[in-house]
Amino acid sequence: MSQPGIPASGGALTGLQAQNGAASASRSPYTNGPIQNELMSSQGYNSQLPGSYSHLIPAKTLNPISVQSKYGGSQTVSPLSNYQGPGQTLHRPPVASNPVTPSLHSGPVPRMPHHASQNPSATPVPSGSFHPGANVSPPLNWQYNYPPTGLQTNHGPHVSSGPAGSGNTNLTTGHQYVSSGDPSLQNNFIKSGSAPPMVNSPLPTTFQPGAPLAPPPMGGPPLVRALTTQKSSQGAGPQPSFSSAVRQEGITSSTNNGSMVVHNSYDEIEGGGFLATPQLTNKNTTVSRNVGYSYPSLPPGYQNATAPSAAGMPPSSLSFPAGPQAFTQTPLGANYLTASMSGLSLHPEGLRAVNLLQERNILPSTPVQPPAPNLHEDIQRLNCNPELFRCTLSNIPQTQALLNKAKLPLGLLLHPFKDSAQPPVVTSSTIVRCRWCRTYINPFVSFLDQRRWKCNICYQVNDVPEEFMRNPLTRIYGEPHKRPEVQNATIEFMAPSEYMVRPPQPPVYLFVFDVSHNAVETGYLNSVCQSLLNNLDLLPGNTRTKIGFITFDSTIHFYSLQEGLSQPQMLIVSDIEDVFIPMPENLLVNLNESKELVQDLLKTLPQMFTKTLETQSALGPALQAAFKLMSASGGRMSVFQTQLPTLGVGALKPREEPNHRSSAKEIHLTPSTDFYKKLALDCSGQQVAVDLFLLSGQYSDLASLCCISRYSAGSVYYYPSYHHQHNPVQVQKLQKELQRYLTRKIGFEAVMRIRSTKGLSIHTFHGNFFVRSTDLLSLPNVNPDAGYAVQMSVEESLADTQLVSFQSALLYTSSKGERRIRVHTLCLPVVSTLNEVFLGADVQAISGLLANMAVDRSMTASLSDARDALVNAVIDSLSAFRSSVLSSQQPGLMVPFSLRLFPLFVLALLKQKSFRTGTNTRLDERIFAMCQVKNQPLVYLMLTTHPSLYRVDNLSDEGALNVNDRTVPQPPVLQLSVEKLSRDGAFLLDAGSVLMLWVGKNCGHNFLSQVLGVQSYASIPHTMTDLPELDTPESARTIAFISWLREQRPFFPILYVIRDESPMKADFLQNMVEDRTESALSYYEFLLHIQQQVNK
């Protein structure tokens, strides 16, 4: 079996150069420096500056006299009312004769070796030469983690931890299957074996885009903390001596030369991650079986299979607290709880073997719930809500060998900034953390006595600070175990100044609009500007909020909104080859002070370019200008684009060939240029996130454009065929989603670290971010609609513990300027048998993690490889269950009850836009679906993958919910098959981003008149997208149900009412994943194929 992804080029990386110029001969540890520039150097970029867009020179160095002569008159600055089209130009001032050009010594350029199979001697090649993974044939199945060291045969890859730099970064090397983006853009320059922790390089005297903005320390150059290597065999990390003055996260002691140092980066501020780095050997890689494409025919008796009894469904026992709960356990904390587990019994129902070939109606009629961990009720009551923090296995295998035997992936799925009830907020000046691994105190630590507690991550004993002895809620002294931090798995701390490298940044919002002829034709500016006008007062922020606007076609237009002007003024820069910023102090303005000018601009903007004939799009230069404008402050950049960029840097060419859409190997899923990734890394270094709104009916190479959002922690929004007249439902969708986008909460200059109990390690991240160091995710913006996933492995045996914990810590600046830390902690039991591992399998979380891994495989290898790997994931796990758990070999396809939906969900993934084959999936739509897989929280991903089908022509109040004084019906969920449809009913399909109401030809007149407001079936309009609000109970129930579904998600699903003759009917039937399609099997045929492979 092989690691997920594709082979990284090369075997062991011997003699790899240190990335910031340190001599490799001295075996110097990696430095943390400006990561993005390391990436440029390591990938062959010839960068002479600290970044492509140095903050030191946002514009040309100007001669003061020339500035006066060029900016002094009305020829260069014009009021918007006088603008007649893109004709007036602001010429560049002369450049000073000797501009300062700082240089960055990057040392020897790292080299990428060949894959061992191609070149056994692993001779290094120049970094400009790339070997995309598609050139190396990867195994078709996944081994999710590497085996532990020891005497057992090791079929896994060589693994180590090291620096990485992408939104889906695998921290491993050797014969390693890497899950990351474009093979030509990968950053797999990682030292083999045990990598030492990251060390900050001394800050240079010149400004670096990768370094955080902070005032220089007083009294000389900044000092740098040197970290000693943490060996996995040791029970604790380095043991510096602490004093009461240095226990905060931002300032710690070091054993390096015995000197005290101050941290100068977000990596240091968040605190050290606890990642053990074992040194493993790689022997051989097993090649998986091929997936065949001939399937037996449907047996005649299948249609008569009986449905399982209701008793077959185990009741869900999950209940999660919404706020602080009473703490009833004894002061012994987790010691008491782990001892109490000895009397618990396993749920035998979860291991009941199910024959999927006989039990056809296996889909539950209510939403699938995550399995409840087998924990004592006192611990489960305090555990983290699975909507926020969820593991693929709710029973953690004791060893990697046991995990390998189960053939299931181990990983976490997070939704850390989710909109929910506000967690308890702690404002204490002392944030209690483990002095060794920097874990935040949580409900699962052990209090040895009133004055000492044992960390549940590294097991080190810590002292209880004096301030922590007093409970702020009860005002009682001497009960540290009853404080809110120890009663809530989700909590938020108000961070003191030690958690800042600079004063909290103000909320800064910059909007960048495409105003070419194509953009004006779509009419999107009217909708966007109107939404902005409506929500201007609702933008998250305070009196420091800043706002700015840039428009572009073949030139770039800035807008001066300086307080005191009678109207906004436009400044045009026509030199797109070397963009500069005119009057930078007036382009990003305080919203409160310049609100009237901002409103005037938003009212004027849609009409300004109505007569333009400019068809070119200089998106790249506009992004460069926007970055230079925002680099001093950070913030959010919202970019609206309607076509393929055609001018300047970042210009793209059409790559889609419609005739090749069905060929899984020919489609272009990877970027055609690294410009957008490099710029995104620069943005990340300056705390700028870029959100891309693509409103295009033609191919726009989203595969390249999406990099600007992926690596800057932004989001991608896609509105295909947007037009204000021809496609009004897209207008409604854009307006609704813009309202949410503009008003939702936001966190700025954030970092996130995930810690796990000693013995577990993280090796791959999924989502939109940049990995600043080994395990610190850089999130210039964090929003409540973003999800993340990580893959994990069992690095050391967990035999001596009964519980493991995972903790995510999100450090961010709120829109009010407060530095906050949101902490989630999850506790799960450790098990020693394969039965228990299968018992705790969370089939939705497993499917979600596999989807993330499959997107990486699609981009680094091919779409067909990703599809085969998904199928083999099912085959391997069910084969393991059959051979190792079942006591007797039975006919049929036997699966554990916990995995009964696994084949169905994988089949649904194969038919999802991201992975399906066929000619009807446009390339940009496929790329957008893949972006959604990587960035959506699990609940929305599963809804998109396996939609919910309801019959709605007979809704009743039986079992209904009462939500805000509304009665919301709860019809049962139906299987996704035309067998469940009938011509005398109406069926609602909830596919996440779209709702489809299919009305049968013989649907009852009552539904037609009382809900649709028509008198006959033929009267249903072909373009019906809204239900009339009629004064009937049937109408009230249907509208209440649809409204409730829409309120459950951050995006706005369009409703389509579909008749038999409707062109949308094909899309509706495409979602019937249990039925055969032009290029995919039916569910039963898929089960027969799985059975054939399992029984081999």
Tab-separated table of N, CA and C in Angstrom, residues 417 419 492 505-510 538-542 545 630 634-638 687-691 713-715 740-750 779-785 810 812-820 822:
chain	number	residue	atom	x	y	z
A	417	PHE	N	-14.231	28.104	13.409
A	417	PHE	CA	-14.782	29.452	13.596
A	417	PHE	C	-16.276	29.466	13.314
A	419	ASP	N	-20.221	29.643	13.196
A	419	ASP	CA	-21.250	30.447	13.853
A	419	ASP	C	-22.059	29.537	14.770
A	492	GLU	N	-12.996	30.591	24.660
A	492	GLU	CA	-12.276	31.671	23.998
A	492	GLU	C	-11.588	32.530	25.060
A	505	GLN	N	-4.575	44.840	13.982
A	505	GLN	CA	-4.816	45.608	12.767
A	505	GLN	C	-6.274	46.060	12.695
A	506	PRO	N	-6.534	47.180	12.026
A	506	PRO	CA	-7.923	47.589	11.820
A	506	PRO	C	-8.565	46.722	10.747
A	507	PRO	N	-9.889	46.615	10.723
A	507	PRO	CA	-10.552	45.933	9.610
A	507	PRO	C	-10.348	46.742	8.328
A	508	VAL	N	-9.782	46.119	7.312
A	508	VAL	CA	-9.524	46.799	6.041
A	508	VAL	C	-10.175	45.983	4.934
A	509	TYR	N	-11.030	46.621	4.155
A	509	TYR	CA	-11.752	45.952	3.071
A	509	TYR	C	-11.445	46.671	1.757
A	510	LEU	N	-10.859	45.946	0.820
A	510	LEU	CA	-10.555	46.505	-0.502
A	510	LEU	C	-11.328	45.712	-1.543
A	538	LEU	N	-23.185	47.512	8.140
A	538	LEU	CA	-23.135	46.215	8.812
A	538	LEU	C	-21.788	45.527	8.637
A	539	LEU	N	-20.856	46.162	7.915
A	539	LEU	CA	-19.531	45.570	7.771
A	539	LEU	C	-18.909	45.398	9.158
A	540	PRO	N	-18.369	44.226	9.473
A	540	PRO	CA	-17.760	44.043	10.795
A	540	PRO	C	-16.610	45.030	10.991
A	541	GLY	N	-16.597	45.681	12.132
A	541	GLY	CA	-15.529	46.636	12.377
A	541	GLY	C	-15.874	47.604	13.483
A	542	ASN	N	-15.108	48.671	13.511
A	542	ASN	CA	-15.286	49.692	14.526
A	542	ASN	C	-14.911	51.033	13.913
A	545	THR	N	-12.333	51.072	10.942
A	545	THR	CA	-12.557	50.354	9.688
A	545	THR	C	-12.151	51.199	8.482
A	630	MET	N	-2.438	47.296	0.226
A	630	MET	CA	-2.854	46.709	1.504
A	630	MET	C	-1.698	46.174	2.340
A	634	GLY	N	-2.631	44.862	6.001
A	634	GLY	CA	-3.329	43.589	5.950
A	634	GLY	C	-4.822	43.829	5.790
A	635	GLY	N	-5.596	42.765	5.660
A	635	GLY	CA	-7.039	42.915	5.523
A	635	GLY	C	-7.610	41.936	4.524
A	636	ARG	N	-8.790	42.276	3.989
A	636	ARG	CA	-9.482	41.387	3.054
A	636	ARG	C	-9.614	42.060	1.696
A	637	MET	N	-9.204	41.348	0.669
A	637	MET	CA	-9.333	41.824	-0.696
A	637	MET	C	-10.423	40.999	-1.391
A	638	SER	N	-11.437	41.681	-1.932
A	638	SER	CA	-12.540	41.000	-2.622
A	638	SER	C	-12.432	41.319	-4.110
A	687	GLN	N	-0.528	39.445	5.775
A	687	GLN	CA	-1.833	39.324	6.417
A	687	GLN	C	-2.971	39.804	5.518
A	688	VAL	N	-2.862	39.527	4.223
A	688	VAL	CA	-3.912	39.870	3.256
A	688	VAL	C	-4.506	38.571	2.724
A	689	ALA	N	-5.812	38.423	2.807
A	689	ALA	CA	-6.513	37.284	2.213
A	689	ALA	C	-7.290	37.770	0.993
A	690	VAL	N	-7.350	36.941	-0.035
A	690	VAL	CA	-8.006	37.318	-1.287
A	690	VAL	C	-9.197	36.396	-1.523
A	691	ASP	N	-10.380	36.977	-1.632
A	691	ASP	CA	-11.588	36.229	-1.983
A	691	ASP	C	-11.908	36.506	-3.437
A	713	ALA	N	-5.656	31.936	2.253
A	713	ALA	CA	-6.754	31.644	3.185
A	713	ALA	C	-8.036	32.370	2.803
A	714	GLY	N	-8.224	32.591	1.512
A	714	GLY	CA	-9.457	33.199	1.028
A	714	GLY	C	-10.459	32.149	0.585
A	715	SER	N	-11.507	32.600	-0.103
A	715	SER	CA	-12.559	31.709	-0.591
A	715	SER	C	-12.821	31.995	-2.058
A	740	ARG	N	-24.459	37.810	3.138
A	740	ARG	CA	-23.811	36.965	4.144
A	740	ARG	C	-22.307	37.268	4.205
A	741	TYR	N	-21.678	37.363	3.045
A	741	TYR	CA	-20.238	37.576	2.965
A	741	TYR	C	-19.836	38.893	3.622
A	742	LEU	N	-20.612	39.939	3.383
A	742	LEU	CA	-20.251	41.265	3.870
A	742	LEU	C	-20.513	41.429	5.373
A	743	THR	N	-21.465	40.689	5.905
A	743	THR	CA	-21.884	40.935	7.296
A	743	THR	C	-21.450	39.859	8.277
A	744	ARG	N	-20.971	38.709	7.818
A	744	ARG	CA	-20.576	37.644	8.740
A	744	ARG	C	-19.342	38.077	9.543
A	745	LYS	N	-19.138	37.416	10.649
A	745	LYS	CA	-17.974	37.750	11.476
A	745	LYS	C	-16.696	37.365	10.738
A	746	ILE	N	-15.608	38.000	11.118
A	746	ILE	CA	-14.337	37.763	10.444
A	746	ILE	C	-13.218	37.899	11.467
A	747	GLY	N	-12.195	37.078	11.302
A	747	GLY	CA	-10.994	37.189	12.120
A	747	GLY	C	-9.819	37.555	11.234
A	748	PHE	N	-8.982	38.463	11.709
A	748	PHE	CA	-7.827	38.914	10.930
A	748	PHE	C	-6.542	38.365	11.531
A	749	GLU	N	-5.484	38.403	10.732
A	749	GLU	CA	-4.112	38.002	11.106
A	749	GLU	C	-4.122	36.816	12.069
A	750	ALA	N	-4.725	35.715	11.594
A	750	ALA	CA	-4.900	34.534	12.443
A	750	ALA	C	-3.837	33.482	12.152
A	779	LEU	N	-3.437	32.093	8.531
A	779	LEU	CA	-4.778	32.437	8.062
A	779	LEU	C	-4.935	33.956	8.137
A	780	PRO	N	-4.527	34.684	7.094
A	780	PRO	CA	-4.691	36.145	7.129
A	780	PRO	C	-6.125	36.567	7.457
A	781	ASN	N	-7.088	35.806	6.959
A	781	ASN	CA	-8.493	35.965	7.359
A	781	ASN	C	-9.017	34.596	7.762
A	782	VAL	N	-9.897	34.557	8.753
A	782	VAL	CA	-10.606	33.322	9.063
A	782	VAL	C	-12.084	33.665	9.109
A	783	ASN	N	-12.894	32.833	8.452
A	783	ASN	CA	-14.331	33.107	8.390
A	783	ASN	C	-15.111	31.911	8.925
A	784	PRO	N	-16.351	32.111	9.315
A	784	PRO	CA	-17.117	31.032	9.960
A	784	PRO	C	-17.604	29.961	8.996
A	785	ASP	N	-17.324	30.115	7.701
A	785	ASP	CA	-17.811	29.143	6.723
A	785	ASP	C	-16.708	28.251	6.187
A	810	LEU	N	-6.920	28.644	17.767
A	810	LEU	CA	-7.021	29.650	16.713
A	810	LEU	C	-6.796	31.025	17.340
A	812	TYR	N	-6.560	34.947	16.733
A	812	TYR	CA	-7.013	35.870	15.697
A	812	TYR	C	-7.314	37.237	16.296
A	813	THR	N	-7.445	38.219	15.421
A	813	THR	CA	-7.860	39.561	15.811
A	813	THR	C	-9.307	39.753	15.373
A	814	SER	N	-10.187	40.095	16.304
A	814	SER	CA	-11.593	40.299	15.960
A	814	SER	C	-11.763	41.616	15.214
A	815	SER	N	-12.937	41.788	14.613
A	815	SER	CA	-13.202	43.026	13.874
A	815	SER	C	-13.263	44.229	14.811
A	816	LYS	N	-13.377	43.972	16.111
A	816	LYS	CA	-13.374	45.062	17.095
A	816	LYS	C	-11.972	45.381	17.593
A	817	GLY	N	-10.974	44.686	17.057
A	817	GLY	CA	-9.604	44.965	17.451
A	817	GLY	C	-9.135	44.216	18.675
A	818	GLU	N	-9.858	43.146	19.053
A	818	GLU	CA	-9.457	42.349	20.209
A	818	GLU	C	-8.664	41.140	19.735
A	819	ARG	N	-7.588	40.838	20.422
A	819	ARG	CA	-6.823	39.630	20.133
A	819	ARG	C	-7.434	38.501	20.950
A	820	ARG	N	-7.876	37.441	20.265
A	820	ARG	CA	-8.583	36.352	20.936
A	820	ARG	C	-7.990	35.009	20.546
A	822	ARG	N	-9.387	31.080	20.261
A	822	ARG	CA	-10.495	30.123	20.367
A	822	ARG	C	-9.912	28.713	20.396
